[in-house]
CSV table of C-alpha atoms in Angstrom, one decimal:
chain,number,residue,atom,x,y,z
A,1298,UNK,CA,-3.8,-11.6,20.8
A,1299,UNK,CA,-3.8,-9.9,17.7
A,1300,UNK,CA,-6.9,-8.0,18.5
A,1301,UNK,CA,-4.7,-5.3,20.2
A,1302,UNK,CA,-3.0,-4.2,16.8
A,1303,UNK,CA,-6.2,-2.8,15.9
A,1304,UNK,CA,-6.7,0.9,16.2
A,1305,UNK,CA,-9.6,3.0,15.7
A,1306,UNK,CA,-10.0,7.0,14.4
A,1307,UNK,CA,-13.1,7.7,15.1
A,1308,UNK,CA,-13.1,11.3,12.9
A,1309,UNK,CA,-12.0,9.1,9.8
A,1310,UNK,CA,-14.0,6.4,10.3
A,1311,UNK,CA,-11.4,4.4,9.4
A,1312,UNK,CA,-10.0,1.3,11.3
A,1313,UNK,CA,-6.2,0.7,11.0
A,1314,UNK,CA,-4.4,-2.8,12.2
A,1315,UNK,CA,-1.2,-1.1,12.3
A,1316,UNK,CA,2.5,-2.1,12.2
A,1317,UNK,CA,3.8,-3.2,15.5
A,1318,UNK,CA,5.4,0.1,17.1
A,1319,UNK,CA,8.6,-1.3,18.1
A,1320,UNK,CA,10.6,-5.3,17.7
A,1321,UNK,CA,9.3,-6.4,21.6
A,1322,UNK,CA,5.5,-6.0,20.2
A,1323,UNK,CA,6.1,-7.5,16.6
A,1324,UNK,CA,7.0,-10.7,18.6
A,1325,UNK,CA,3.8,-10.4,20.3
A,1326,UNK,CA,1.9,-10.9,17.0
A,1327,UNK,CA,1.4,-14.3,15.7
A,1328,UNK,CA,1.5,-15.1,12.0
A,1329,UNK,CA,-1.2,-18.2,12.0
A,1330,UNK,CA,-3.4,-15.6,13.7
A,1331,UNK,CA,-3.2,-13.2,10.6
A,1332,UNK,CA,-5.1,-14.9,7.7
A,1333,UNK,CA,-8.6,-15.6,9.9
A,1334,UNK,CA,-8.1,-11.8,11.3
A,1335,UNK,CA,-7.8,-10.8,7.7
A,1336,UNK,CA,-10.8,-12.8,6.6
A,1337,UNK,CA,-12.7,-11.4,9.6
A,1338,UNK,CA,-11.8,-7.9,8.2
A,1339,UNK,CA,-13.1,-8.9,4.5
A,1340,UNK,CA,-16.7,-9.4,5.8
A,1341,UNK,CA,-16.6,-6.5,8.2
A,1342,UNK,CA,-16.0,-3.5,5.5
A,1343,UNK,CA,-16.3,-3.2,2.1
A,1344,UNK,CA,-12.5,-2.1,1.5
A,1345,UNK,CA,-9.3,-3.7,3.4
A,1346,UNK,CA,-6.2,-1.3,2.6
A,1347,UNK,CA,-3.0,-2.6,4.1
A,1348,UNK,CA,0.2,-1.5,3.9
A,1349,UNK,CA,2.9,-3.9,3.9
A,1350,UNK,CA,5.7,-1.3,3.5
A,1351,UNK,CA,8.8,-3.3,1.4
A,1352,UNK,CA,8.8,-6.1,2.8
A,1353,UNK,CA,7.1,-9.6,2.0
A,1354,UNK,CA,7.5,-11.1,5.3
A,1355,UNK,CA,5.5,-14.4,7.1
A,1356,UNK,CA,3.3,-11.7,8.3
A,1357,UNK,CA,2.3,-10.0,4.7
A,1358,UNK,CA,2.7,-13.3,2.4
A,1359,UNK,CA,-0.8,-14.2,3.5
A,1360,UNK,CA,-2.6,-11.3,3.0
A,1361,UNK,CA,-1.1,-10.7,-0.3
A,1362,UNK,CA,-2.1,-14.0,-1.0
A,1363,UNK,CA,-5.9,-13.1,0.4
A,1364,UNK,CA,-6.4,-9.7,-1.5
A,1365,UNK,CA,-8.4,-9.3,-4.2
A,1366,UNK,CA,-6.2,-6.6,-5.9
A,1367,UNK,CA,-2.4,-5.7,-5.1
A,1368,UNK,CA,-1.2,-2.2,-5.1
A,1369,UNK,CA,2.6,-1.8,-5.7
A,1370,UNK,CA,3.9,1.6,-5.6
A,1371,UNK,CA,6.7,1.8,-7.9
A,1372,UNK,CA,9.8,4.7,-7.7
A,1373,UNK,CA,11.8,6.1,-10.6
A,1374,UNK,CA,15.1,5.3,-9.3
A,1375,UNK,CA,17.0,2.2,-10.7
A,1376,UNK,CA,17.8,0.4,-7.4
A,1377,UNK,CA,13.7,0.6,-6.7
A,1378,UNK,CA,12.4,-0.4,-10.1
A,1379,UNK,CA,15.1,-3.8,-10.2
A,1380,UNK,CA,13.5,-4.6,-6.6
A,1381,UNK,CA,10.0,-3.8,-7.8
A,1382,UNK,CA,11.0,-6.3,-10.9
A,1383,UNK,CA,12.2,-9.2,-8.3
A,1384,UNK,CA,9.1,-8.2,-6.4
A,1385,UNK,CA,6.4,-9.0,-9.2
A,1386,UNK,CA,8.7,-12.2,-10.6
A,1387,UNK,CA,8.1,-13.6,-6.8
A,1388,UNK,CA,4.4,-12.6,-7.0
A,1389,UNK,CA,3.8,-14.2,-10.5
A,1390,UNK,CA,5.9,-17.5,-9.4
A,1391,UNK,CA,3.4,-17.6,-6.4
A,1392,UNK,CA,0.7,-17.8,-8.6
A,1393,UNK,CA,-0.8,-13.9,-8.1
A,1394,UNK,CA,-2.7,-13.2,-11.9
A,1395,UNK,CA,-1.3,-10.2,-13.4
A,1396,UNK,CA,-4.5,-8.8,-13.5
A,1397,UNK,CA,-4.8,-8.6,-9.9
A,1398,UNK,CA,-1.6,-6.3,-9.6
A,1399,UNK,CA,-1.7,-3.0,-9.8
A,1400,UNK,CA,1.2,-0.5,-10.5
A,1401,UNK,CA,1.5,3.1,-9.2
A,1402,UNK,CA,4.2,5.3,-10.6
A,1403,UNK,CA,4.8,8.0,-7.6
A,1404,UNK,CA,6.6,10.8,-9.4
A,1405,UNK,CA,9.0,12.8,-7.8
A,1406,UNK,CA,9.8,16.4,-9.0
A,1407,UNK,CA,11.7,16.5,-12.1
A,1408,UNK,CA,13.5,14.2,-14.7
A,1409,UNK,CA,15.8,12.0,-12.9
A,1410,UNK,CA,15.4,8.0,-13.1
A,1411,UNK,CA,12.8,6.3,-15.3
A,1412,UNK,CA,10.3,7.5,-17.1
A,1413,UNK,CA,6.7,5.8,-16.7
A,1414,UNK,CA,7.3,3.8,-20.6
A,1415,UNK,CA,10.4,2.5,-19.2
A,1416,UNK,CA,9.4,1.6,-16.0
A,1417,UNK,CA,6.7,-0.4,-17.7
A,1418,UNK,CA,9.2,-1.8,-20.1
A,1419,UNK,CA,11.5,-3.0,-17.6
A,1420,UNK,CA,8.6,-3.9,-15.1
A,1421,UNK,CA,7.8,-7.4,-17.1
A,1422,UNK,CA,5.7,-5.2,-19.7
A,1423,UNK,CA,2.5,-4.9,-17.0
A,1424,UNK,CA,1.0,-1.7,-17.6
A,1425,UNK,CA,1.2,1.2,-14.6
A,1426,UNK,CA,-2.2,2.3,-13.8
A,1427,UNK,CA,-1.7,5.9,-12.3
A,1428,UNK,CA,0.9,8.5,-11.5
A,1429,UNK,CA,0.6,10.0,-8.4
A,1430,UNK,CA,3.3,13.2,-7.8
A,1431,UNK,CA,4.7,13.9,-4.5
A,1432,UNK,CA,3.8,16.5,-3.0
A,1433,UNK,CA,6.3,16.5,-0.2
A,1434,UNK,CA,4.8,19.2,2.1
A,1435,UNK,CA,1.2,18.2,1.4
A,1436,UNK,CA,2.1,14.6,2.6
A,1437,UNK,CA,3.9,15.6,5.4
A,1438,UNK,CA,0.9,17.9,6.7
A,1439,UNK,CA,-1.8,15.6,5.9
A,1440,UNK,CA,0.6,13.0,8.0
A,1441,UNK,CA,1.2,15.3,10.8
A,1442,UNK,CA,-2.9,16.1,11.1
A,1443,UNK,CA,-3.8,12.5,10.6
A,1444,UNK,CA,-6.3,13.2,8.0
A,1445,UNK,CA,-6.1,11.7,4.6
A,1446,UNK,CA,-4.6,14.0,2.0
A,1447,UNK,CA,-7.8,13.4,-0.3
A,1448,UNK,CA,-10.0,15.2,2.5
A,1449,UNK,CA,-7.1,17.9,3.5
A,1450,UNK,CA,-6.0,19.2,-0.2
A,1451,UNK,CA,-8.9,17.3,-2.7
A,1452,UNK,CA,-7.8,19.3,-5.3
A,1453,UNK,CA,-4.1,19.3,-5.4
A,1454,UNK,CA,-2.9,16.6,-8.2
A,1455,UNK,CA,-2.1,14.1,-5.9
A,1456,UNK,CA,-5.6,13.5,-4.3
A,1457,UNK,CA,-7.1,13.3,-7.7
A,1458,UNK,CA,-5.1,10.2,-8.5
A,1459,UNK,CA,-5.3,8.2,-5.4
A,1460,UNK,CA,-9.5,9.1,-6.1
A,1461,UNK,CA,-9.0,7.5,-9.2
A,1462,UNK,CA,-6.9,4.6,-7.9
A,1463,UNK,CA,-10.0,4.2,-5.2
A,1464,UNK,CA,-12.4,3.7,-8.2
């Protein structure tokens, strides 16, 4: 059953259906199972955050489908933004309204790759919403404690945009 992806952290009081840890257990999870477990989730909680990594697989297809808002997390780099692009024309061709899609620029230190006008520009025009930087070492601690950067560092830069992402 799918009911064993399902992890609890009782400090965060937060619930996470996580990734399967290694190929043997992804087997184990079925795909038909995922759309009433999602539904489930929508009337348990007032927020359902998943994250689907890159990939729009049998497994995430659904629940992209199901959610009420999309968050893509864009890059700078050219190879990420021309996936990104493909990624939103497959969305849109699904049927996904524009205005359920929402782009984050996560900004790397310094100039290199696109800027946030021409990410939008070559992004079909849709608008990005926030820029979050990274904060590399932040990240990594807030990882490595599993508490959410937001509650480890509130003020640093970076938890000030995903609070305004959240609202």
């Amino acid at each position: 059953t799918n009911e064993s992806f399902l992890r609890t952290r009782e400090h965060m009081r937060f619930q996470f259906l996580l990734d399967p840890r290694n190929p043997r257990e992804a087997q184990r999870l079925q795909s038909a199972a995922i759309e009433p477990m999602f539904r489930i989730l929508q009337t348990m909680v007032d927020y359902v955050c998943v994250d689907l990594g890159r990939a729009v697989s049998r497994v995430s297809l659904p629940v992209i489908k199901m959610s009420h808002r999309v968050v893509m997390i864009l890059s700078a780099e050219a190879t990420a933004l021309q996936l990104s692009k493909a990624t939103l024309e497959y969305f849109l061709s699904l049927g996904l309204a524009q205005k359920r899609i929402v782009l984050v620029f996560n900004r790397a230190v310094g100039r290199e790759g696109a800027s946030r006008s021409e990410a939008e520009n070559f992004l079909l025009g849709l608008p990005i919403f926030s820029t979050i930087p990274f904060e590399g070492e932040r990240f990594t601690l807030a990882i490595n404690q599993g508490i959410p950067l937001v509650q480890r560092e509130p003020s640093c830069t970076a938890a000030l945009g995903l609070r305004d992402l959240a609202l």
